[in-house]
Amino acid sequence: MTKVTLVTGGSRGLGRSTALGIARRGGDVILTYRSKSAEAKAVATEIELLGRKAMAVRLDTADIASFAPFAEELSKALRGTWSRETFDHLVNNAGHGDHTPIGQTTEAQFDTLVDVHFKGVYFLTQTLLPLIADGGRIVNLSSGLTRQSFPGYAVYAAAKGAVEVLTRYMAKELGARNITVNTVAPGAIATDFGGGAVRDNPDVNRLFAGMTALGRVGLPDDIGPMIASLLSDDNRWVTAQRIEVSGGQGI
């Protein structure tokens, strides 16, 4: 049976690369977006051109109240498009960056980062557990910033650190269902994250490239295919792990 994967934040960057990587390996994809409807539908079209099924659904991962209606919509999509009651893989990717020093961080900035990167991951996964097939996979996205400190990302990194701990607890509690749960922690990647600083600012790009063993910053396609490979049956014995994908950043 073809595997079906839900990728949050699949309209751009790492989520887009992950969705396409899954499709190239023969999987079908449901991807979510918050505001970039056209971009998300374009990714779904790319997946369909690869011969796979795809669907783009709106979801705000900071809006906990929307999760139950989203799960109902997802159930209808699974029955209608795949003739199934469950899906196989969940990739909690949706997120954003906010570069603000500790002394200048507002409560609203704090709450938004925690809601998206930790609270949303926790309660979306909780809501979707009945729809995840036994023997499935969950991948939570973290960051190299949990291992290395870079001023201005304290709240973001702390929320990602919480996700890394949560991943281990998920792996423990879901092990009886043979569901593996892992964290993937990218290093500096040239995307629009944080206003595109790594991608668009030559000084920032050189800074992180100089900290990386392979001599450059990462690209989305350095991450997405790796996540797709982690979802395969070849990695059925890997769980509760933090896997950094950074080209050897800061070693």
JSON list of C-alpha atoms in Angstrom, two decimals, residues 13-192:
[
{"chain": "A", "resi": 13, "resn": "GLY", "atom": "CA", "xyz": [11.56, 25.80, 2.01]},
{"chain": "A", "resi": 14, "resn": "LEU", "atom": "CA", "xyz": [12.22, 22.59, 3.90]},
{"chain": "A", "resi": 15, "resn": "GLY", "atom": "CA", "xyz": [8.59, 21.52, 3.83]},
{"chain": "A", "resi": 16, "resn": "ARG", "atom": "CA", "xyz": [8.41, 21.80, 0.05]},
{"chain": "A", "resi": 17, "resn": "SER", "atom": "CA", "xyz": [11.67, 19.89, -0.35]},
{"chain": "A", "resi": 18, "resn": "THR", "atom": "CA", "xyz": [10.43, 17.19, 2.04]},
{"chain": "A", "resi": 19, "resn": "ALA", "atom": "CA", "xyz": [7.11, 16.81, 0.24]},
{"chain": "A", "resi": 20, "resn": "LEU", "atom": "CA", "xyz": [8.81, 16.47, -3.14]},
{"chain": "A", "resi": 21, "resn": "GLY", "atom": "CA", "xyz": [11.41, 14.10, -1.70]},
{"chain": "A", "resi": 22, "resn": "ILE", "atom": "CA", "xyz": [8.64, 11.83, -0.40]},
{"chain": "A", "resi": 23, "resn": "ALA", "atom": "CA", "xyz": [6.89, 11.88, -3.77]},
{"chain": "A", "resi": 24, "resn": "ARG", "atom": "CA", "xyz": [10.09, 10.98, -5.60]},
{"chain": "A", "resi": 25, "resn": "ARG", "atom": "CA", "xyz": [10.35, 7.94, -3.33]},
{"chain": "A", "resi": 26, "resn": "GLY", "atom": "CA", "xyz": [6.86, 6.84, -4.30]},
{"chain": "A", "resi": 27, "resn": "GLY", "atom": "CA", "xyz": [4.77, 8.33, -1.48]},
{"chain": "A", "resi": 28, "resn": "ASP", "atom": "CA", "xyz": [1.63, 10.46, -1.54]},
{"chain": "A", "resi": 29, "resn": "VAL", "atom": "CA", "xyz": [1.52, 13.76, 0.35]},
{"chain": "A", "resi": 30, "resn": "ILE", "atom": "CA", "xyz": [-0.95, 15.97, 2.17]},
{"chain": "A", "resi": 31, "resn": "LEU", "atom": "CA", "xyz": [0.72, 19.31, 2.78]},
{"chain": "A", "resi": 32, "resn": "THR", "atom": "CA", "xyz": [-0.50, 22.20, 4.87]},
{"chain": "A", "resi": 33, "resn": "TYR", "atom": "CA", "xyz": [-0.03, 25.93, 4.50]},
{"chain": "A", "resi": 34, "resn": "ARG", "atom": "CA", "xyz": [-1.06, 28.94, 6.57]},
{"chain": "A", "resi": 35, "resn": "SER", "atom": "CA", "xyz": [-1.24, 31.76, 4.01]},
{"chain": "A", "resi": 36, "resn": "LYS", "atom": "CA", "xyz": [0.61, 30.72, 0.84]},
{"chain": "A", "resi": 37, "resn": "SER", "atom": "CA", "xyz": [-2.27, 29.00, -0.95]},
{"chain": "A", "resi": 38, "resn": "ALA", "atom": "CA", "xyz": [-0.92, 29.42, -4.49]},
{"chain": "A", "resi": 39, "resn": "GLU", "atom": "CA", "xyz": [2.53, 28.16, -3.52]},
{"chain": "A", "resi": 40, "resn": "ALA", "atom": "CA", "xyz": [1.06, 25.14, -1.72]},
{"chain": "A", "resi": 41, "resn": "LYS", "atom": "CA", "xyz": [-1.14, 24.22, -4.67]},
{"chain": "A", "resi": 42, "resn": "ALA", "atom": "CA", "xyz": [1.89, 24.57, -6.96]},
{"chain": "A", "resi": 43, "resn": "VAL", "atom": "CA", "xyz": [3.77, 22.03, -4.80]},
{"chain": "A", "resi": 44, "resn": "ALA", "atom": "CA", "xyz": [0.77, 19.69, -4.96]},
{"chain": "A", "resi": 45, "resn": "THR", "atom": "CA", "xyz": [0.79, 20.02, -8.75]},
{"chain": "A", "resi": 46, "resn": "GLU", "atom": "CA", "xyz": [4.52, 19.20, -8.86]},
{"chain": "A", "resi": 47, "resn": "ILE", "atom": "CA", "xyz": [3.84, 16.07, -6.83]},
{"chain": "A", "resi": 48, "resn": "GLU", "atom": "CA", "xyz": [1.02, 15.01, -9.14]},
{"chain": "A", "resi": 49, "resn": "LEU", "atom": "CA", "xyz": [3.33, 15.47, -12.14]},
{"chain": "A", "resi": 50, "resn": "LEU", "atom": "CA", "xyz": [5.59, 12.91, -10.46]},
{"chain": "A", "resi": 51, "resn": "GLY", "atom": "CA", "xyz": [2.70, 10.45, -10.63]},
{"chain": "A", "resi": 52, "resn": "ARG", "atom": "CA", "xyz": [1.72, 10.68, -6.97]},
{"chain": "A", "resi": 53, "resn": "LYS", "atom": "CA", "xyz": [-1.43, 11.91, -5.21]},
{"chain": "A", "resi": 54, "resn": "ALA", "atom": "CA", "xyz": [-1.27, 15.21, -3.36]},
{"chain": "A", "resi": 55, "resn": "MET", "atom": "CA", "xyz": [-3.51, 17.63, -1.51]},
{"chain": "A", "resi": 56, "resn": "ALA", "atom": "CA", "xyz": [-2.93, 21.10, -0.01]},
{"chain": "A", "resi": 57, "resn": "VAL", "atom": "CA", "xyz": [-4.97, 22.03, 3.08]},
{"chain": "A", "resi": 58, "resn": "ARG", "atom": "CA", "xyz": [-4.91, 25.24, 5.11]},
{"chain": "A", "resi": 59, "resn": "LEU", "atom": "CA", "xyz": [-3.79, 24.94, 8.74]},
{"chain": "A", "resi": 60, "resn": "ASP", "atom": "CA", "xyz": [-2.56, 27.50, 11.26]},
{"chain": "A", "resi": 61, "resn": "THR", "atom": "CA", "xyz": [-0.40, 25.48, 13.65]},
{"chain": "A", "resi": 62, "resn": "ALA", "atom": "CA", "xyz": [-0.67, 28.21, 16.28]},
{"chain": "A", "resi": 63, "resn": "ASP", "atom": "CA", "xyz": [-4.48, 27.91, 16.38]},
{"chain": "A", "resi": 64, "resn": "ILE", "atom": "CA", "xyz": [-5.10, 24.94, 18.67]},
{"chain": "A", "resi": 65, "resn": "ALA", "atom": "CA", "xyz": [-8.89, 25.31, 18.36]},
{"chain": "A", "resi": 66, "resn": "SER", "atom": "CA", "xyz": [-8.64, 24.59, 14.62]},
{"chain": "A", "resi": 67, "resn": "PHE", "atom": "CA", "xyz": [-7.03, 21.17, 15.08]},
{"chain": "A", "resi": 68, "resn": "ALA", "atom": "CA", "xyz": [-10.22, 19.16, 15.66]},
{"chain": "A", "resi": 69, "resn": "PRO", "atom": "CA", "xyz": [-11.95, 20.55, 12.53]},
{"chain": "A", "resi": 70, "resn": "PHE", "atom": "CA", "xyz": [-8.71, 19.97, 10.60]},
{"chain": "A", "resi": 71, "resn": "ALA", "atom": "CA", "xyz": [-8.66, 16.33, 11.74]},
{"chain": "A", "resi": 72, "resn": "GLU", "atom": "CA", "xyz": [-12.24, 15.93, 10.50]},
{"chain": "A", "resi": 73, "resn": "GLU", "atom": "CA", "xyz": [-11.29, 17.43, 7.13]},
{"chain": "A", "resi": 74, "resn": "LEU", "atom": "CA", "xyz": [-8.26, 15.15, 6.99]},
{"chain": "A", "resi": 75, "resn": "SER", "atom": "CA", "xyz": [-10.41, 12.09, 7.73]},
{"chain": "A", "resi": 76, "resn": "LYS", "atom": "CA", "xyz": [-12.75, 12.96, 4.87]},
{"chain": "A", "resi": 77, "resn": "ALA", "atom": "CA", "xyz": [-9.78, 13.43, 2.52]},
{"chain": "A", "resi": 78, "resn": "LEU", "atom": "CA", "xyz": [-8.28, 10.08, 3.51]},
{"chain": "A", "resi": 79, "resn": "ARG", "atom": "CA", "xyz": [-11.56, 8.28, 2.90]},
{"chain": "A", "resi": 80, "resn": "GLY", "atom": "CA", "xyz": [-12.38, 10.14, -0.31]},
{"chain": "A", "resi": 81, "resn": "THR", "atom": "CA", "xyz": [-8.97, 10.15, -2.01]},
{"chain": "A", "resi": 82, "resn": "TRP", "atom": "CA", "xyz": [-7.19, 7.16, -0.50]},
{"chain": "A", "resi": 83, "resn": "SER", "atom": "CA", "xyz": [-10.07, 4.95, 0.73]},
{"chain": "A", "resi": 84, "resn": "ARG", "atom": "CA", "xyz": [-8.30, 4.81, 4.10]},
{"chain": "A", "resi": 85, "resn": "GLU", "atom": "CA", "xyz": [-9.00, 5.75, 7.69]},
{"chain": "A", "resi": 86, "resn": "THR", "atom": "CA", "xyz": [-5.38, 6.52, 8.60]},
{"chain": "A", "resi": 87, "resn": "PHE", "atom": "CA", "xyz": [-2.18, 8.05, 7.23]},
{"chain": "A", "resi": 88, "resn": "ASP", "atom": "CA", "xyz": [1.36, 6.79, 7.77]},
{"chain": "A", "resi": 89, "resn": "HIS", "atom": "CA", "xyz": [3.74, 9.65, 8.48]},
{"chain": "A", "resi": 90, "resn": "LEU", "atom": "CA", "xyz": [3.55, 13.04, 10.20]},
{"chain": "A", "resi": 91, "resn": "VAL", "atom": "CA", "xyz": [6.26, 15.64, 9.62]},
{"chain": "A", "resi": 92, "resn": "ASN", "atom": "CA", "xyz": [5.91, 18.57, 12.03]},
{"chain": "A", "resi": 93, "resn": "ASN", "atom": "CA", "xyz": [7.77, 21.14, 9.96]},
{"chain": "A", "resi": 94, "resn": "ALA", "atom": "CA", "xyz": [5.73, 24.36, 10.01]},
{"chain": "A", "resi": 95, "resn": "GLY", "atom": "CA", "xyz": [7.51, 27.27, 11.63]},
{"chain": "A", "resi": 96, "resn": "HIS", "atom": "CA", "xyz": [9.08, 30.70, 11.40]},
{"chain": "A", "resi": 97, "resn": "GLY", "atom": "CA", "xyz": [12.04, 32.61, 12.81]},
{"chain": "A", "resi": 98, "resn": "ASP", "atom": "CA", "xyz": [12.16, 35.77, 14.89]},
{"chain": "A", "resi": 99, "resn": "HIS", "atom": "CA", "xyz": [15.58, 37.30, 15.50]},
{"chain": "A", "resi": 100, "resn": "THR", "atom": "CA", "xyz": [15.20, 39.37, 18.69]},
{"chain": "A", "resi": 101, "resn": "PRO", "atom": "CA", "xyz": [17.58, 39.71, 21.68]},
{"chain": "A", "resi": 102, "resn": "ILE", "atom": "CA", "xyz": [16.33, 38.56, 25.06]},
{"chain": "A", "resi": 103, "resn": "GLY", "atom": "CA", "xyz": [16.15, 42.11, 26.38]},
{"chain": "A", "resi": 104, "resn": "GLN", "atom": "CA", "xyz": [13.85, 43.20, 23.57]},
{"chain": "A", "resi": 105, "resn": "THR", "atom": "CA", "xyz": [11.56, 40.17, 23.18]},
{"chain": "A", "resi": 106, "resn": "THR", "atom": "CA", "xyz": [7.89, 40.95, 23.72]},
{"chain": "A", "resi": 107, "resn": "GLU", "atom": "CA", "xyz": [5.41, 38.59, 25.32]},
{"chain": "A", "resi": 108, "resn": "ALA", "atom": "CA", "xyz": [3.55, 38.41, 22.01]},
{"chain": "A", "resi": 109, "resn": "GLN", "atom": "CA", "xyz": [6.71, 37.31, 20.18]},
{"chain": "A", "resi": 110, "resn": "PHE", "atom": "CA", "xyz": [7.41, 34.74, 22.88]},
{"chain": "A", "resi": 111, "resn": "ASP", "atom": "CA", "xyz": [3.88, 33.34, 22.76]},
{"chain": "A", "resi": 112, "resn": "THR", "atom": "CA", "xyz": [3.81, 33.11, 18.98]},
{"chain": "A", "resi": 113, "resn": "LEU", "atom": "CA", "xyz": [7.11, 31.22, 18.80]},
{"chain": "A", "resi": 114, "resn": "VAL", "atom": "CA", "xyz": [6.14, 28.80, 21.56]},
{"chain": "A", "resi": 115, "resn": "ASP", "atom": "CA", "xyz": [2.63, 28.31, 20.14]},
{"chain": "A", "resi": 116, "resn": "VAL", "atom": "CA", "xyz": [3.94, 27.38, 16.68]},
{"chain": "A", "resi": 117, "resn": "HIS", "atom": "CA", "xyz": [7.11, 25.49, 17.54]},
{"chain": "A", "resi": 118, "resn": "PHE", "atom": "CA", "xyz": [6.14, 23.64, 20.72]},
{"chain": "A", "resi": 119, "resn": "LYS", "atom": "CA", "xyz": [2.51, 23.91, 21.81]},
{"chain": "A", "resi": 120, "resn": "GLY", "atom": "CA", "xyz": [1.25, 23.46, 18.26]},
{"chain": "A", "resi": 121, "resn": "VAL", "atom": "CA", "xyz": [3.45, 20.42, 17.67]},
{"chain": "A", "resi": 122, "resn": "TYR", "atom": "CA", "xyz": [2.28, 18.87, 20.94]},
{"chain": "A", "resi": 123, "resn": "PHE", "atom": "CA", "xyz": [-1.45, 19.33, 20.43]},
{"chain": "A", "resi": 124, "resn": "LEU", "atom": "CA", "xyz": [-1.55, 18.73, 16.68]},
{"chain": "A", "resi": 125, "resn": "THR", "atom": "CA", "xyz": [0.21, 15.40, 17.19]},
{"chain": "A", "resi": 126, "resn": "GLN", "atom": "CA", "xyz": [-2.14, 14.60, 20.08]},
{"chain": "A", "resi": 127, "resn": "THR", "atom": "CA", "xyz": [-5.17, 15.39, 17.92]},
{"chain": "A", "resi": 128, "resn": "LEU", "atom": "CA", "xyz": [-3.93, 13.31, 14.99]},
{"chain": "A", "resi": 129, "resn": "LEU", "atom": "CA", "xyz": [-2.81, 10.23, 16.96]},
{"chain": "A", "resi": 130, "resn": "PRO", "atom": "CA", "xyz": [-6.03, 8.30, 16.22]},
{"chain": "A", "resi": 131, "resn": "LEU", "atom": "CA", "xyz": [-5.43, 8.89, 12.48]},
{"chain": "A", "resi": 132, "resn": "ILE", "atom": "CA", "xyz": [-1.77, 7.77, 12.43]},
{"chain": "A", "resi": 133, "resn": "ALA", "atom": "CA", "xyz": [-1.40, 4.14, 11.43]},
{"chain": "A", "resi": 134, "resn": "ASP", "atom": "CA", "xyz": [0.33, 1.70, 13.76]},
{"chain": "A", "resi": 135, "resn": "GLY", "atom": "CA", "xyz": [3.88, 1.25, 12.52]},
{"chain": "A", "resi": 136, "resn": "GLY", "atom": "CA", "xyz": [3.94, 4.86, 11.33]},
{"chain": "A", "resi": 137, "resn": "ARG", "atom": "CA", "xyz": [6.56, 7.57, 11.60]},
{"chain": "A", "resi": 138, "resn": "ILE", "atom": "CA", "xyz": [6.68, 11.02, 13.20]},
{"chain": "A", "resi": 139, "resn": "VAL", "atom": "CA", "xyz": [9.47, 13.50, 12.46]},
{"chain": "A", "resi": 140, "resn": "ASN", "atom": "CA", "xyz": [9.71, 16.74, 14.42]},
{"chain": "A", "resi": 141, "resn": "LEU", "atom": "CA", "xyz": [11.85, 19.56, 13.10]},
{"chain": "A", "resi": 142, "resn": "SER", "atom": "CA", "xyz": [14.33, 21.18, 15.47]},
{"chain": "A", "resi": 143, "resn": "SER", "atom": "CA", "xyz": [17.41, 23.31, 14.81]},
{"chain": "A", "resi": 144, "resn": "GLY", "atom": "CA", "xyz": [21.16, 23.37, 15.14]},
{"chain": "A", "resi": 145, "resn": "LEU", "atom": "CA", "xyz": [20.54, 26.37, 17.40]},
{"chain": "A", "resi": 146, "resn": "THR", "atom": "CA", "xyz": [19.69, 23.98, 20.26]},
{"chain": "A", "resi": 147, "resn": "ARG", "atom": "CA", "xyz": [23.33, 22.84, 20.23]},
{"chain": "A", "resi": 148, "resn": "GLN", "atom": "CA", "xyz": [25.03, 26.12, 19.30]},
{"chain": "A", "resi": 149, "resn": "SER", "atom": "CA", "xyz": [23.95, 29.50, 20.64]},
{"chain": "A", "resi": 150, "resn": "PHE", "atom": "CA", "xyz": [23.48, 32.43, 18.27]},
{"chain": "A", "resi": 151, "resn": "PRO", "atom": "CA", "xyz": [22.31, 35.72, 19.84]},
{"chain": "A", "resi": 152, "resn": "GLY", "atom": "CA", "xyz": [18.74, 36.69, 19.04]},
{"chain": "A", "resi": 153, "resn": "TYR", "atom": "CA", "xyz": [17.24, 33.21, 18.81]},
{"chain": "A", "resi": 154, "resn": "ALA", "atom": "CA", "xyz": [16.78, 32.38, 22.50]},
{"chain": "A", "resi": 155, "resn": "VAL", "atom": "CA", "xyz": [13.02, 31.77, 22.42]},
{"chain": "A", "resi": 156, "resn": "TYR", "atom": "CA", "xyz": [13.08, 29.93, 19.10]},
{"chain": "A", "resi": 157, "resn": "ALA", "atom": "CA", "xyz": [15.91, 27.66, 20.21]},
{"chain": "A", "resi": 158, "resn": "ALA", "atom": "CA", "xyz": [14.32, 27.03, 23.63]},
{"chain": "A", "resi": 159, "resn": "ALA", "atom": "CA", "xyz": [11.06, 25.99, 21.96]},
{"chain": "A", "resi": 160, "resn": "LYS", "atom": "CA", "xyz": [12.99, 23.66, 19.65]},
{"chain": "A", "resi": 161, "resn": "GLY", "atom": "CA", "xyz": [14.82, 22.26, 22.67]},
{"chain": "A", "resi": 162, "resn": "ALA", "atom": "CA", "xyz": [11.45, 21.48, 24.20]},
{"chain": "A", "resi": 163, "resn": "VAL", "atom": "CA", "xyz": [10.47, 19.63, 21.01]},
{"chain": "A", "resi": 164, "resn": "GLU", "atom": "CA", "xyz": [13.62, 17.52, 21.25]},
{"chain": "A", "resi": 165, "resn": "VAL", "atom": "CA", "xyz": [12.64, 16.40, 24.76]},
{"chain": "A", "resi": 166, "resn": "LEU", "atom": "CA", "xyz": [9.05, 15.90, 23.62]},
{"chain": "A", "resi": 167, "resn": "THR", "atom": "CA", "xyz": [10.29, 13.66, 20.80]},
{"chain": "A", "resi": 168, "resn": "ARG", "atom": "CA", "xyz": [11.88, 11.25, 23.27]},
{"chain": "A", "resi": 169, "resn": "TYR", "atom": "CA", "xyz": [8.68, 11.07, 25.31]},
{"chain": "A", "resi": 170, "resn": "MET", "atom": "CA", "xyz": [6.60, 10.53, 22.18]},
{"chain": "A", "resi": 171, "resn": "ALA", "atom": "CA", "xyz": [8.93, 7.71, 21.13]},
{"chain": "A", "resi": 172, "resn": "LYS", "atom": "CA", "xyz": [8.53, 6.08, 24.55]},
{"chain": "A", "resi": 173, "resn": "GLU", "atom": "CA", "xyz": [4.76, 6.41, 24.72]},
{"chain": "A", "resi": 174, "resn": "LEU", "atom": "CA", "xyz": [4.07, 5.45, 21.10]},
{"chain": "A", "resi": 175, "resn": "GLY", "atom": "CA", "xyz": [6.52, 2.57, 20.96]},
{"chain": "A", "resi": 176, "resn": "ALA", "atom": "CA", "xyz": [3.77, 0.10, 21.82]},
{"chain": "A", "resi": 177, "resn": "ARG", "atom": "CA", "xyz": [2.13, 1.05, 18.52]},
{"chain": "A", "resi": 178, "resn": "ASN", "atom": "CA", "xyz": [5.44, 0.59, 16.70]},
{"chain": "A", "resi": 179, "resn": "ILE", "atom": "CA", "xyz": [5.45, 4.28, 15.79]},
{"chain": "A", "resi": 180, "resn": "THR", "atom": "CA", "xyz": [8.94, 5.77, 15.60]},
{"chain": "A", "resi": 181, "resn": "VAL", "atom": "CA", "xyz": [9.52, 9.40, 16.54]},
{"chain": "A", "resi": 182, "resn": "ASN", "atom": "CA", "xyz": [12.68, 11.33, 15.72]},
{"chain": "A", "resi": 183, "resn": "THR", "atom": "CA", "xyz": [13.96, 14.88, 15.57]},
{"chain": "A", "resi": 184, "resn": "VAL", "atom": "CA", "xyz": [15.76, 16.31, 12.54]},
{"chain": "A", "resi": 185, "resn": "ALA", "atom": "CA", "xyz": [17.85, 19.38, 13.37]},
{"chain": "A", "resi": 186, "resn": "PRO", "atom": "CA", "xyz": [19.01, 21.35, 10.31]},
{"chain": "A", "resi": 187, "resn": "GLY", "atom": "CA", "xyz": [21.95, 23.72, 10.48]},
{"chain": "A", "resi": 188, "resn": "ALA", "atom": "CA", "xyz": [21.98, 27.10, 8.72]},
{"chain": "A", "resi": 189, "resn": "ILE", "atom": "CA", "xyz": [19.92, 26.77, 5.54]},
{"chain": "A", "resi": 190, "resn": "ALA", "atom": "CA", "xyz": [19.51, 29.24, 2.67]},
{"chain": "A", "resi": 191, "resn": "THR", "atom": "CA", "xyz": [15.74, 29.77, 2.83]},
{"chain": "A", "resi": 192, "resn": "ASP", "atom": "CA", "xyz": [13.40, 32.67, 3.68]}
]
